[in-house]
PDB file of C-alpha atoms in Angstrom:
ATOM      1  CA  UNK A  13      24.336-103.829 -26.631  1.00 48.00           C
ATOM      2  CA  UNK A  14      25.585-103.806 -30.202  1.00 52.00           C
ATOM      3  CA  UNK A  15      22.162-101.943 -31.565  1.00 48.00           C
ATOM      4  CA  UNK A  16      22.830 -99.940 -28.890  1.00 53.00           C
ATOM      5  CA  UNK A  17      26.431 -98.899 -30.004  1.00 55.00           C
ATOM      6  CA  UNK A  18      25.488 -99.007 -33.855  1.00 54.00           C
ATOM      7  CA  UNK A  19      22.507 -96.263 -33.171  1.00 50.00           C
ATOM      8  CA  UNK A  20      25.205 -94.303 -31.149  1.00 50.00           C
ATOM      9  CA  UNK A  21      27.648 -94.705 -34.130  1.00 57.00           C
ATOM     10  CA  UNK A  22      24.686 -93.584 -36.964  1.00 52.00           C
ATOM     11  CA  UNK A  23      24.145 -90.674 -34.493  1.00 53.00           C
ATOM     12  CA  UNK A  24      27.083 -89.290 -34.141  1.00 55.00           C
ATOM     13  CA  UNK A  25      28.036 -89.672 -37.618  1.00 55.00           C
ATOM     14  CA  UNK A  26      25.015 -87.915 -38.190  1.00 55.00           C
ATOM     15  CA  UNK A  27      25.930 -85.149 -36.084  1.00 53.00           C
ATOM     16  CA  UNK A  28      29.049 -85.032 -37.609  1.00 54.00           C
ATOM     17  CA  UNK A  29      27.572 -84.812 -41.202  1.00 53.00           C
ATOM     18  CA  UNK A  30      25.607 -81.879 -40.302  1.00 54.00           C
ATOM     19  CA  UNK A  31      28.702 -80.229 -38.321  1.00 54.00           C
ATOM     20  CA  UNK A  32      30.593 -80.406 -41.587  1.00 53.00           C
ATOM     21  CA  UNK A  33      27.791 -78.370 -43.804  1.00 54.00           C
ATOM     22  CA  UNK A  34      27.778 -75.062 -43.144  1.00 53.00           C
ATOM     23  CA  UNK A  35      31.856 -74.660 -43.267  1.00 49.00           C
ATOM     24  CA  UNK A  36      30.861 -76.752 -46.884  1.00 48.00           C
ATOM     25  CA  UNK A  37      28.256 -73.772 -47.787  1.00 47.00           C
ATOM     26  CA  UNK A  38      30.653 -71.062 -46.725  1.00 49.00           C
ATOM     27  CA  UNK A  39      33.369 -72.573 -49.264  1.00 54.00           C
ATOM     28  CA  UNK A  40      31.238 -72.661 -51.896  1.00 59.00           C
ATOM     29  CA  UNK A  41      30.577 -68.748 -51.707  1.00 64.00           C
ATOM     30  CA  UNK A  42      27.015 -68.923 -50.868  1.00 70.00           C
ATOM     31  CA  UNK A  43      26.351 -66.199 -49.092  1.00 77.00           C
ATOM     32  CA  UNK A  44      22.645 -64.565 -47.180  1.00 76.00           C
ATOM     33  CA  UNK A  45      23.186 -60.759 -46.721  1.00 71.00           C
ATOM     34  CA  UNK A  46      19.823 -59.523 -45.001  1.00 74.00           C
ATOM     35  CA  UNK A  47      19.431 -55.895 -46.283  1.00 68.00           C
ATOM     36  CA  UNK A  48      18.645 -53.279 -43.894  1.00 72.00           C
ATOM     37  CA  UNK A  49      15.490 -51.214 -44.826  1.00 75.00           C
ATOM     38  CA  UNK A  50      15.573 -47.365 -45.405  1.00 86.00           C
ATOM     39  CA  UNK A  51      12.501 -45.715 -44.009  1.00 90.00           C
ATOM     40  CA  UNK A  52      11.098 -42.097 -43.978  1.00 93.00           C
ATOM     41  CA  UNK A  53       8.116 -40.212 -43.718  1.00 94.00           C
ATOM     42  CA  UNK A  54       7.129 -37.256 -45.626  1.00 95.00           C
ATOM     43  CA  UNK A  55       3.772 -35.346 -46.918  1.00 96.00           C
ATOM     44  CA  UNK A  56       1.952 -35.769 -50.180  1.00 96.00           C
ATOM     45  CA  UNK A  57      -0.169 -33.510 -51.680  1.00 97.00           C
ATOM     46  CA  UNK A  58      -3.544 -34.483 -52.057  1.00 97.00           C
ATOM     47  CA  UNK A  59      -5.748 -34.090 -55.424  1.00 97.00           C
ATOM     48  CA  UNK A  60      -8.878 -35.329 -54.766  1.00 97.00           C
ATOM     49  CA  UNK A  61     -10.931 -37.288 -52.275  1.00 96.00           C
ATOM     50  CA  UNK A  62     -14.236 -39.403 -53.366  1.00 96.00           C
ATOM     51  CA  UNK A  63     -16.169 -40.941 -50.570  1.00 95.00           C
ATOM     52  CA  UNK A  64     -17.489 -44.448 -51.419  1.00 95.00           C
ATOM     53  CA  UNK A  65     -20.980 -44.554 -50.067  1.00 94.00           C
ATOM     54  CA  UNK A  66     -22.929 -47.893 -48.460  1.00 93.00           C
ATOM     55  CA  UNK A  67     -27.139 -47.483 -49.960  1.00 91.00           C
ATOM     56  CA  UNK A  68     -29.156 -48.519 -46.758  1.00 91.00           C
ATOM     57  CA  UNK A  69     -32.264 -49.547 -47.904  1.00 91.00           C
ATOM     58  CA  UNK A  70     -35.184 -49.351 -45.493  1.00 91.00           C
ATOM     59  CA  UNK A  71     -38.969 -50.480 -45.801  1.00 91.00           C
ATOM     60  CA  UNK A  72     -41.614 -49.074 -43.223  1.00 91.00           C
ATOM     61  CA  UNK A  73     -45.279 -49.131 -43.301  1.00 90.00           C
ATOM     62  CA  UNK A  74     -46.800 -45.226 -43.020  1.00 88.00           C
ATOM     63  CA  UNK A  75     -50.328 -44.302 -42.933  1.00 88.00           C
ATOM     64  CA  UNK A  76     -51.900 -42.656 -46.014  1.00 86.00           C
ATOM     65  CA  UNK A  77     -55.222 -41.495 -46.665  1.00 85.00           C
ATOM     66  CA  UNK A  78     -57.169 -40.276 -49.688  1.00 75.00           C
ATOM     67  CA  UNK A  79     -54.750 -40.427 -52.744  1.00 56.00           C
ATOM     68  CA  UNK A  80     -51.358 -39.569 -51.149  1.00 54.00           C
ATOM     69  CA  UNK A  81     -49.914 -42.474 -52.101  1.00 49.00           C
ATOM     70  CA  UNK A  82     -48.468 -40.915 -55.227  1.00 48.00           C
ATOM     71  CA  UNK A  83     -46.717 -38.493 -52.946  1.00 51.00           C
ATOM     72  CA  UNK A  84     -45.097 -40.437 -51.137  1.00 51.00           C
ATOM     73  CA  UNK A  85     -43.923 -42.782 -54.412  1.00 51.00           C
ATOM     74  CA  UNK A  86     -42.382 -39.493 -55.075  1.00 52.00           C
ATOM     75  CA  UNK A  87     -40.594 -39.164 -52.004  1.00 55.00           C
ATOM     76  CA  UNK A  88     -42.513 -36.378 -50.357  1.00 52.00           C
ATOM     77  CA  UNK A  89     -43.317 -38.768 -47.206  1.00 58.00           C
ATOM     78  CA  UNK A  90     -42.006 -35.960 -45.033  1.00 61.00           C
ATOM     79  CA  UNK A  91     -44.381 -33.527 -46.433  1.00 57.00           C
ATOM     80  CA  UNK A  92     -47.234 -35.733 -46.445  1.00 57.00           C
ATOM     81  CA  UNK A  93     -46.393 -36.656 -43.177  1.00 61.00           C
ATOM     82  CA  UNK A  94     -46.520 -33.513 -41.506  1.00 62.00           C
ATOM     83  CA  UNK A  95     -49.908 -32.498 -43.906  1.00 59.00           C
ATOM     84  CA  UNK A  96     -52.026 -35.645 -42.736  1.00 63.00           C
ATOM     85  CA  UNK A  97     -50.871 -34.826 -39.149  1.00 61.00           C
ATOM     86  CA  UNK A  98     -52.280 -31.314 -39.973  1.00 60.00           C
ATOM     87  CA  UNK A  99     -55.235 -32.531 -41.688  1.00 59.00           C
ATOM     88  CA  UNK A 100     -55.296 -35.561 -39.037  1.00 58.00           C
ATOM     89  CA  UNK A 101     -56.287 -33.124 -36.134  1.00 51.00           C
ATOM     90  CA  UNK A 102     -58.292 -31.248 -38.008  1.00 51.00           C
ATOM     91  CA  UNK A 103     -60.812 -34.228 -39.214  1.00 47.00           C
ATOM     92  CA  UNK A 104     -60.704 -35.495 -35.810  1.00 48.00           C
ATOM     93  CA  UNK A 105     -62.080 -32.255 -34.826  1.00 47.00           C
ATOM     94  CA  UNK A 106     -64.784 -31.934 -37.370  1.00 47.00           C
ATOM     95  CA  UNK A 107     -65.579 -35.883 -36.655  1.00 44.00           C
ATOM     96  CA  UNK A 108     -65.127 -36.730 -40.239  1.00 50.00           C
ATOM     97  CA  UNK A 109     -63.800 -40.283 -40.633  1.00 53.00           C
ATOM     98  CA  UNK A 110     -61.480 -40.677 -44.207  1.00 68.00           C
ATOM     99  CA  UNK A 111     -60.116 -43.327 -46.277  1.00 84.00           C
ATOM    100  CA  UNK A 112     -56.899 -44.296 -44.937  1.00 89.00           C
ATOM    101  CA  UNK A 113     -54.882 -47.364 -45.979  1.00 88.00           C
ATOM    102  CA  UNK A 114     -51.423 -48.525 -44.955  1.00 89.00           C
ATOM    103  CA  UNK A 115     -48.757 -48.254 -47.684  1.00 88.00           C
ATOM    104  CA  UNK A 116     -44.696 -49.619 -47.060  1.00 90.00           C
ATOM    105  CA  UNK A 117     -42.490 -47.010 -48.139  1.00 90.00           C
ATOM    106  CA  UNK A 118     -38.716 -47.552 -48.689  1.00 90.00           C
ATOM    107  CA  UNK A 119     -36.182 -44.928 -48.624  1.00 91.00           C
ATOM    108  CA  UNK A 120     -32.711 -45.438 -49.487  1.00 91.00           C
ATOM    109  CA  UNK A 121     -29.709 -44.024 -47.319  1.00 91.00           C
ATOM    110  CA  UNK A 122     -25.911 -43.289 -48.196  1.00 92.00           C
ATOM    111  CA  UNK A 123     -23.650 -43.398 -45.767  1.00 92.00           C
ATOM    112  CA  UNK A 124     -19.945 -42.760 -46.813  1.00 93.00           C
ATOM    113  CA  UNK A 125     -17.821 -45.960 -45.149  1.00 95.00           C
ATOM    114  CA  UNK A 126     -13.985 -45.400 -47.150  1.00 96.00           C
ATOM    115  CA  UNK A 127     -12.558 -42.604 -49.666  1.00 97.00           C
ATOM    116  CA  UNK A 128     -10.417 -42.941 -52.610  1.00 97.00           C
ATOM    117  CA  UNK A 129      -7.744 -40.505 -52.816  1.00 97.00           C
ATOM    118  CA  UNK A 130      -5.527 -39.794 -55.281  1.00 97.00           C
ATOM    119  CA  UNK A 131      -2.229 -37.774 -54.499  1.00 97.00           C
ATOM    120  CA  UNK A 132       1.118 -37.194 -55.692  1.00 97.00           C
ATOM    121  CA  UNK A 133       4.246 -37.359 -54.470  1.00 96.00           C
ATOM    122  CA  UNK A 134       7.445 -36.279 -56.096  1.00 95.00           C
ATOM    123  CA  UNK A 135       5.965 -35.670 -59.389  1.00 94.00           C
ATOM    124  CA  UNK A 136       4.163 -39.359 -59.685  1.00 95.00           C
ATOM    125  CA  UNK A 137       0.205 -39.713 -59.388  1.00 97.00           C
ATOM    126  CA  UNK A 138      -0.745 -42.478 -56.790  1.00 96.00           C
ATOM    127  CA  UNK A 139      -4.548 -43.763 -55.228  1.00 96.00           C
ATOM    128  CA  UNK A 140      -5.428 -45.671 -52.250  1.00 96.00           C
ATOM    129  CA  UNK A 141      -8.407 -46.447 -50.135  1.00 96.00           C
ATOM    130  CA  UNK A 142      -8.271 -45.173 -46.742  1.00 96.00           C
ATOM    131  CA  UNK A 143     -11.072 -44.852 -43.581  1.00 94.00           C
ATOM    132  CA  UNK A 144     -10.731 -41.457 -43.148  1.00 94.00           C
ATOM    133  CA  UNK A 145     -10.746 -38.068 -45.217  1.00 95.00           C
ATOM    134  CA  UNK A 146      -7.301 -36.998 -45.261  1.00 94.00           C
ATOM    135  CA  UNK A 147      -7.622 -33.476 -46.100  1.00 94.00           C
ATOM    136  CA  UNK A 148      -4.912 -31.537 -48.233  1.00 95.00           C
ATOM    137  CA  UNK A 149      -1.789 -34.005 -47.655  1.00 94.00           C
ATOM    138  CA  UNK A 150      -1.336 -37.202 -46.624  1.00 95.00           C
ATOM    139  CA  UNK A 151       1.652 -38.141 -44.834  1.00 95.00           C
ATOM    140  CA  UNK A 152       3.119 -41.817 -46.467  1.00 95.00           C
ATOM    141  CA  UNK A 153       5.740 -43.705 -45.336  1.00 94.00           C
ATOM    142  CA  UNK A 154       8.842 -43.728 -48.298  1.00 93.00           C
ATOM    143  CA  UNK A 155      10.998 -46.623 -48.032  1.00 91.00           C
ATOM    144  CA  UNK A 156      14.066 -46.886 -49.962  1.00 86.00           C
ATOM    145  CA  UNK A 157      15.867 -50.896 -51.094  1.00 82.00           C
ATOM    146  CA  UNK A 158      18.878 -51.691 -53.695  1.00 79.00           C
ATOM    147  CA  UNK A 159      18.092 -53.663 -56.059  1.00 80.00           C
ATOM    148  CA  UNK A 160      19.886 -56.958 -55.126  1.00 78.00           C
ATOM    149  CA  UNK A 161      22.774 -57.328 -58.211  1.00 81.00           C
ATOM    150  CA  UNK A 162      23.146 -60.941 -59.583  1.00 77.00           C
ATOM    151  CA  UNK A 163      26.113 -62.823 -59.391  1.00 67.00           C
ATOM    152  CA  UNK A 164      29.164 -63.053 -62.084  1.00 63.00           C
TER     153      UNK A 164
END
């Protein structure tokens, strides 16, 4: 029984210690104000929008025959494409066999995925990143703070 009264007796002096420090803090002047935030929303205007593109690239195999290789290193593969179709029915017709060869092609596609606009607002020039085009204003969210003064 006496451990039993002397861990009562460290408890409850314990309680009593902690009891006793916040009166302690409030003496000493140290005090937590929690400011209260300001907020608004108004319209910027906007200056300019750039898209920021993602490059796709893409390697297939196509057919080619007879020397169109070069054309399609030169990105006419929709051109040749649609001529050896052309040309393709017609040699089948005549029975004509020709020297064909499959060649990979890659094509490269843009795809914007963010914009970078730049805007001002009350005279100061701003840019952010956003997902969508925002067209001629952009409404932002103003929030207004004091500065927090020091103490004397």
């Amino acid at each position: 029984m006496p451990l039993q009264r002397t861990c009562l007796t460290l408890v409850l002096a314990g309680c009593a210690l902690l009891a006793g420090m916040p009166a302690h803090a409030q003496e000493a002047g140290a005090e937590v104000v929690i400011m209260q935030e300001n907020v608004r929303f108004d319209y910027a205007q906007v200056l300019a929008v750039d898209p920021v593109y993602q490059v796709l690239r893409t390697t297939r195999t196509e057919r080619v025959c007879d020397g169109q290789e070069q054309a399609i290193k030169n990105g006419l593969s929709r051109v040749v494409g649609a001529v050896k179709g052309t040309l393709g029915a017609k040699v089948e017709d005549s029975g004509e066999t020709e020297n064909c060869r499959n060649v990979p092609v890659t094509r490269d596609y843009r795809r914007p995925i963010a914009y970078d606009v730049d805007y001002v607002y009350k005279g100061s020039k701003y840019r952010t990143r956003m997902a969508r085009d925002p067209g001629n204003r952009l409404r932002i969210r103003v929030s207004v703070t004091p500065q927090p003064v020091a103490g004397p």
